[in-house]
């Protein structure tokens, strides 16, 4: 058969009957939530970098008293070190997602559990930044008091109680915001990946049951008496 005949035979084939295995479709479906996840992670990476740079100028932008600068920058150094550690983990996870190529269920499962672990890391990262936020807020408040030639110790008792309660409420609100942010920003993709993995698991279970049924059928046939015996 020459080349022209091969082309004619190829063109004559009915490609409408070609079916993509459902397993491949499910693994391919994971690309969409992972692509959206990568976009969100990339955007958040830049937002956090900009926020860290912005906070370097906090003492001048919010007119902290000069005596508080060393306290603020000691706290800011802690923030930068913590941020560098977690942002590096963030980057490593992003690279792992970027190299996902619809390979196997195991690779998708690894990304899923790594994803959940990174959400917990994100929570820890946010909680560790709270002390820096509290220090910055306290320094700002005291700077305003110094401008009025006052200090925290000279404030009325009810004002002190009010400020303590306000600080607790703000901290609890910040913690709740972190949890809601990760749920809103990343929770959808966790659910989508979990759905795909559950479908793959059900498919594997059906295949295993089919193999067991086939083996039982073969055993039954082998145990049946042959004609003439």
mmCIF file of C-alpha atoms in Angstrom:
data_model
loop_
_atom_site.group_PDB
_atom_site.id
_atom_site.type_symbol
_atom_site.label_atom_id
_atom_site.label_comp_id
_atom_site.label_asym_id
_atom_site.label_seq_id
_atom_site.Cartn_x
_atom_site.Cartn_y
_atom_site.Cartn_z
ATOM 1 C CA UNK A 1 0.000 0.000 0.000
ATOM 2 C CA UNK A 2 1.509 3.345 -1.068
ATOM 3 C CA UNK A 3 1.313 6.691 0.718
ATOM 4 C CA UNK A 4 -1.789 7.866 -1.174
ATOM 5 C CA UNK A 5 -3.636 4.681 -0.273
ATOM 6 C CA UNK A 6 -2.658 5.118 3.371
ATOM 7 C CA UNK A 7 -4.015 8.672 3.341
ATOM 8 C CA UNK A 8 -7.265 7.517 1.776
ATOM 9 C CA UNK A 9 -7.645 4.786 4.382
ATOM 10 C CA UNK A 10 -6.944 7.263 7.175
ATOM 11 C CA UNK A 11 -9.492 9.759 5.860
ATOM 12 C CA UNK A 12 -12.069 7.020 5.413
ATOM 13 C CA UNK A 13 -11.958 6.122 9.113
ATOM 14 C CA UNK A 14 -14.913 7.353 11.122
ATOM 15 C CA UNK A 15 -13.313 9.460 13.877
ATOM 16 C CA UNK A 16 -16.721 10.216 15.406
ATOM 17 C CA UNK A 17 -16.588 6.860 17.157
ATOM 18 C CA UNK A 18 -13.328 7.651 18.938
ATOM 19 C CA UNK A 19 -14.026 7.866 22.676
ATOM 20 C CA UNK A 20 -11.768 9.378 25.283
ATOM 21 C CA UNK A 21 -11.570 7.181 28.406
ATOM 22 C CA UNK A 22 -13.533 8.704 31.284
ATOM 23 C CA UNK A 23 -10.472 8.433 33.528
ATOM 24 C CA UNK A 24 -8.501 10.717 31.208
ATOM 25 C CA UNK A 25 -11.416 13.149 31.115
ATOM 26 C CA UNK A 26 -11.552 13.315 34.905
ATOM 27 C CA UNK A 27 -7.812 13.852 35.233
ATOM 28 C CA UNK A 28 -8.033 16.538 32.558
ATOM 29 C CA UNK A 29 -10.925 18.205 34.390
ATOM 30 C CA UNK A 30 -8.566 18.894 37.292
ATOM 31 C CA UNK A 31 -6.633 21.324 35.084
ATOM 32 C CA UNK A 32 -9.370 23.966 35.279
ATOM 33 C CA UNK A 33 -9.516 24.376 39.086
ATOM 34 C CA UNK A 34 -5.717 24.111 39.252
ATOM 35 C CA UNK A 35 -5.322 26.862 36.649
ATOM 36 C CA UNK A 36 -7.691 29.098 38.619
ATOM 37 C CA UNK A 37 -5.790 28.250 41.797
ATOM 38 C CA UNK A 38 -2.487 29.221 40.183
ATOM 39 C CA UNK A 39 -3.946 32.560 39.099
ATOM 40 C CA UNK A 40 -5.182 33.335 42.617
ATOM 41 C CA UNK A 41 -1.887 32.263 44.174
ATOM 42 C CA UNK A 42 0.088 34.418 41.743
ATOM 43 C CA UNK A 43 -2.072 37.461 42.483
ATOM 44 C CA UNK A 44 -1.809 36.924 46.225
ATOM 45 C CA UNK A 45 1.972 36.490 45.990
ATOM 46 C CA UNK A 46 2.309 39.994 44.507
ATOM 47 C CA UNK A 47 -0.184 41.468 46.979
ATOM 48 C CA UNK A 48 1.789 40.120 49.931
ATOM 49 C CA UNK A 49 5.108 41.368 48.527
ATOM 50 C CA UNK A 50 3.638 44.850 48.032
ATOM 51 C CA UNK A 51 2.160 44.763 51.554
ATOM 52 C CA UNK A 52 5.536 43.850 53.101
ATOM 53 C CA UNK A 53 7.273 46.685 51.228
ATOM 54 C CA UNK A 54 4.496 49.102 52.239
ATOM 55 C CA UNK A 55 4.877 48.193 55.924
ATOM 56 C CA UNK A 56 8.560 49.164 55.776
ATOM 57 C CA UNK A 57 7.399 52.801 55.565
ATOM 58 C CA UNK A 58 4.737 52.477 58.267
ATOM 59 C CA UNK A 59 6.552 54.657 60.884
ATOM 60 C CA UNK A 60 6.699 57.643 58.497
ATOM 61 C CA UNK A 61 3.323 57.168 56.852
ATOM 62 C CA UNK A 62 1.529 56.953 60.210
ATOM 63 C CA UNK A 63 3.822 59.319 62.110
ATOM 64 C CA UNK A 64 5.069 56.991 64.808
ATOM 65 C CA UNK A 65 7.007 58.691 67.570
ATOM 66 C CA UNK A 66 10.774 58.388 66.870
ATOM 67 C CA UNK A 67 11.342 56.511 70.130
ATOM 68 C CA UNK A 68 9.091 53.722 68.845
ATOM 69 C CA UNK A 69 10.921 53.165 65.551
ATOM 70 C CA UNK A 70 13.342 50.593 66.947
ATOM 71 C CA UNK A 71 10.482 48.629 68.525
ATOM 72 C CA UNK A 72 8.531 48.661 65.277
ATOM 73 C CA UNK A 73 11.453 47.541 63.122
ATOM 74 C CA UNK A 74 12.315 44.738 65.544
ATOM 75 C CA UNK A 75 8.756 43.500 65.054
ATOM 76 C CA UNK A 76 8.961 44.166 61.305
ATOM 77 C CA UNK A 77 12.130 42.036 61.052
ATOM 78 C CA UNK A 78 10.213 39.150 62.620
ATOM 79 C CA UNK A 79 7.439 39.693 60.070
ATOM 80 C CA UNK A 80 9.885 39.638 57.136
ATOM 81 C CA UNK A 81 11.558 36.420 58.322
ATOM 82 C CA UNK A 82 8.235 34.650 58.816
ATOM 83 C CA UNK A 83 6.964 35.936 55.471
ATOM 84 C CA UNK A 84 10.093 34.801 53.636
ATOM 85 C CA UNK A 85 9.690 31.273 55.022
ATOM 86 C CA UNK A 86 6.006 30.928 54.170
ATOM 87 C CA UNK A 87 6.230 32.669 50.806
ATOM 88 C CA UNK A 88 8.963 30.228 49.820
ATOM 89 C CA UNK A 89 6.658 27.295 50.695
ATOM 90 C CA UNK A 90 3.951 29.095 48.746
ATOM 91 C CA UNK A 91 6.261 29.306 45.719
ATOM 92 C CA UNK A 92 7.259 25.621 45.914
ATOM 93 C CA UNK A 93 3.620 24.554 45.961
ATOM 94 C CA UNK A 94 2.860 26.849 43.015
ATOM 95 C CA UNK A 95 5.669 25.219 41.025
ATOM 96 C CA UNK A 96 4.300 21.759 41.825
ATOM 97 C CA UNK A 97 0.879 22.754 40.491
ATOM 98 C CA UNK A 98 2.499 24.343 37.435
ATOM 99 C CA UNK A 99 4.108 21.007 36.519
ATOM 100 C CA UNK A 100 0.911 18.970 36.854
ATOM 101 C CA UNK A 101 0.225 17.376 33.453
ATOM 102 C CA UNK A 102 -2.830 15.133 33.932
ATOM 103 C CA UNK A 103 -0.457 12.315 34.767
ATOM 104 C CA UNK A 104 -2.023 9.942 37.258
ATOM 105 C CA UNK A 105 -4.526 9.831 40.050
ATOM 106 C CA UNK A 106 -1.633 9.569 42.517
ATOM 107 C CA UNK A 107 -0.103 12.855 41.329
ATOM 108 C CA UNK A 108 -3.472 14.606 41.615
ATOM 109 C CA UNK A 109 -3.993 13.082 45.064
ATOM 110 C CA UNK A 110 -0.577 14.360 46.144
ATOM 111 C CA UNK A 111 -1.467 17.883 44.984
ATOM 112 C CA UNK A 112 -4.810 17.692 46.792
ATOM 113 C CA UNK A 113 -3.250 16.813 50.156
ATOM 114 C CA UNK A 114 -0.424 19.287 49.593
ATOM 115 C CA UNK A 115 -3.089 21.887 48.870
ATOM 116 C CA UNK A 116 -4.880 21.194 52.162
ATOM 117 C CA UNK A 117 -1.553 21.328 54.012
ATOM 118 C CA UNK A 118 -0.752 24.685 52.441
ATOM 119 C CA UNK A 119 -4.095 26.078 53.563
ATOM 120 C CA UNK A 120 -3.179 25.136 57.144
ATOM 121 C CA UNK A 121 0.218 26.760 56.634
ATOM 122 C CA UNK A 122 -1.558 29.856 55.357
ATOM 123 C CA UNK A 123 -3.623 29.967 58.543
ATOM 124 C CA UNK A 124 -0.484 29.632 60.669
ATOM 125 C CA UNK A 125 1.195 32.363 58.622
ATOM 126 C CA UNK A 126 -1.692 34.755 59.192
ATOM 127 C CA UNK A 127 -1.873 33.990 62.908
ATOM 128 C CA UNK A 128 1.858 34.588 63.326
ATOM 129 C CA UNK A 129 1.494 38.041 61.780
ATOM 130 C CA UNK A 130 -1.067 39.093 64.373
ATOM 131 C CA UNK A 131 1.550 40.043 67.021
ATOM 132 C CA UNK A 132 3.189 42.431 64.534
ATOM 133 C CA UNK A 133 -0.196 43.999 63.778
ATOM 134 C CA UNK A 134 -0.898 44.385 67.505
ATOM 135 C CA UNK A 135 2.516 45.988 68.114
ATOM 136 C CA UNK A 136 2.043 48.405 65.190
ATOM 137 C CA UNK A 137 -1.448 49.359 66.406
ATOM 138 C CA UNK A 138 -0.206 49.901 69.963
ATOM 139 C CA UNK A 139 2.689 52.062 68.798
ATOM 140 C CA UNK A 140 0.378 54.126 66.618
ATOM 141 C CA UNK A 141 -2.073 54.646 69.489
ATOM 142 C CA UNK A 142 0.696 55.632 71.901
ATOM 143 C CA UNK A 143 2.162 58.008 69.328
ATOM 144 C CA UNK A 144 -1.169 59.826 69.187
ATOM 145 C CA UNK A 145 -1.241 59.988 73.003
ATOM 146 C CA UNK A 146 2.278 61.474 73.082
ATOM 147 C CA UNK A 147 1.133 64.180 70.659
ATOM 148 C CA UNK A 148 -1.510 65.103 73.237
ATOM 149 C CA UNK A 149 1.091 64.846 76.046
ATOM 150 C CA UNK A 150 -0.622 61.819 77.529
ATOM 151 C CA UNK A 151 0.220 58.140 78.013
ATOM 152 C CA UNK A 152 -1.672 54.879 78.502
ATOM 153 C CA UNK A 153 -1.147 54.839 82.281
ATOM 154 C CA UNK A 154 -2.870 58.183 82.730
ATOM 155 C CA UNK A 155 -6.005 57.144 80.875
ATOM 156 C CA UNK A 156 -9.213 56.517 82.860
ATOM 157 C CA UNK A 157 -9.814 52.928 83.946
ATOM 158 C CA UNK A 158 -12.943 52.535 81.824
ATOM 159 C CA UNK A 159 -11.019 53.727 78.748
ATOM 160 C CA UNK A 160 -8.316 51.122 79.400
ATOM 161 C CA UNK A 161 -10.928 48.362 79.684
ATOM 162 C CA UNK A 162 -12.566 49.576 76.482
ATOM 163 C CA UNK A 163 -9.244 49.487 74.625
ATOM 164 C CA UNK A 164 -8.438 45.972 75.894
ATOM 165 C CA UNK A 165 -11.855 44.696 74.825
ATOM 166 C CA UNK A 166 -11.461 46.431 71.457
ATOM 167 C CA UNK A 167 -8.058 44.753 70.974
ATOM 168 C CA UNK A 168 -9.532 41.318 71.710
ATOM 169 C CA UNK A 169 -12.434 41.913 69.302
ATOM 170 C CA UNK A 170 -10.058 43.083 66.567
ATOM 171 C CA UNK A 171 -7.837 40.002 67.047
ATOM 172 C CA UNK A 172 -10.813 37.618 66.895
ATOM 173 C CA UNK A 173 -12.111 39.429 63.806
ATOM 174 C CA UNK A 174 -8.698 39.122 62.148
ATOM 175 C CA UNK A 175 -8.568 35.373 62.874
ATOM 176 C CA UNK A 176 -12.086 34.882 61.522
ATOM 177 C CA UNK A 177 -11.188 36.944 58.438
ATOM 178 C CA UNK A 178 -8.181 34.733 57.721
ATOM 179 C CA UNK A 179 -10.309 31.589 57.953
ATOM 180 C CA UNK A 180 -13.060 33.043 55.771
ATOM 181 C CA UNK A 181 -10.545 34.384 53.260
ATOM 182 C CA UNK A 182 -8.954 30.968 52.671
ATOM 183 C CA UNK A 183 -12.374 29.344 52.499
ATOM 184 C CA UNK A 184 -13.594 31.866 49.928
ATOM 185 C CA UNK A 185 -10.346 32.177 47.952
ATOM 186 C CA UNK A 186 -9.282 28.506 47.931
ATOM 187 C CA UNK A 187 -12.086 26.373 49.411
ATOM 188 C CA UNK A 188 -13.922 26.027 46.096
ATOM 189 C CA UNK A 189 -10.901 24.427 44.436
ATOM 190 C CA UNK A 190 -10.449 21.969 47.305
ATOM 191 C CA UNK A 191 -14.048 20.819 46.813
ATOM 192 C CA UNK A 192 -13.645 20.513 43.046
ATOM 193 C CA UNK A 193 -10.496 18.413 43.357
ATOM 194 C CA UNK A 194 -12.153 16.268 46.036
ATOM 195 C CA UNK A 195 -15.113 15.633 43.709
ATOM 196 C CA UNK A 196 -12.791 14.539 40.888
ATOM 197 C CA UNK A 197 -10.832 12.244 43.215
ATOM 198 C CA UNK A 198 -14.070 10.710 44.532
ATOM 199 C CA UNK A 199 -15.203 10.003 40.963
ATOM 200 C CA UNK A 200 -11.853 8.360 40.184
ATOM 201 C CA UNK A 201 -12.136 6.309 43.363
ATOM 202 C CA UNK A 202 -15.619 5.123 42.383
ATOM 203 C CA UNK A 203 -14.332 4.217 38.925
ATOM 204 C CA UNK A 204 -11.473 2.214 40.430
ATOM 205 C CA UNK A 205 -13.950 0.438 42.689
ATOM 206 C CA UNK A 206 -16.174 -0.461 39.748
ATOM 207 C CA UNK A 207 -13.158 -1.813 37.870
ATOM 208 C CA UNK A 208 -12.119 -3.908 40.861
ATOM 209 C CA UNK A 209 -15.650 -5.252 41.238
ATOM 210 C CA UNK A 210 -15.717 -6.065 37.529
ATOM 211 C CA UNK A 211 -12.460 -7.987 37.811
ATOM 212 C CA UNK A 212 -13.777 -9.922 40.814
ATOM 213 C CA UNK A 213 -17.002 -10.783 38.968
ATOM 214 C CA UNK A 214 -15.019 -11.898 35.928
ATOM 215 C CA UNK A 215 -12.784 -14.116 38.087
ATOM 216 C CA UNK A 216 -15.803 -15.656 39.798
ATOM 217 C CA UNK A 217 -17.418 -16.335 36.414
ATOM 218 C CA UNK A 218 -14.250 -18.026 35.154
ATOM 219 C CA UNK A 219 -14.001 -20.156 38.286
ATOM 220 C CA UNK A 220 -17.646 -21.184 37.922
ATOM 221 C CA UNK A 221 -17.105 -22.162 34.289
ATOM 222 C CA UNK A 222 -14.017 -24.181 35.156
ATOM 223 C CA UNK A 223 -15.899 -26.036 37.903
ATOM 224 C CA UNK A 224 -18.824 -26.949 35.656
ATOM 225 C CA UNK A 225 -18.743 -30.582 34.489
ATOM 226 C CA UNK A 226 -17.860 -30.992 30.858
ATOM 227 C CA UNK A 227 -20.152 -32.847 28.466
ATOM 228 C CA UNK A 228 -19.653 -36.584 28.611
ATOM 229 C CA UNK A 229 -18.120 -36.616 32.060
#
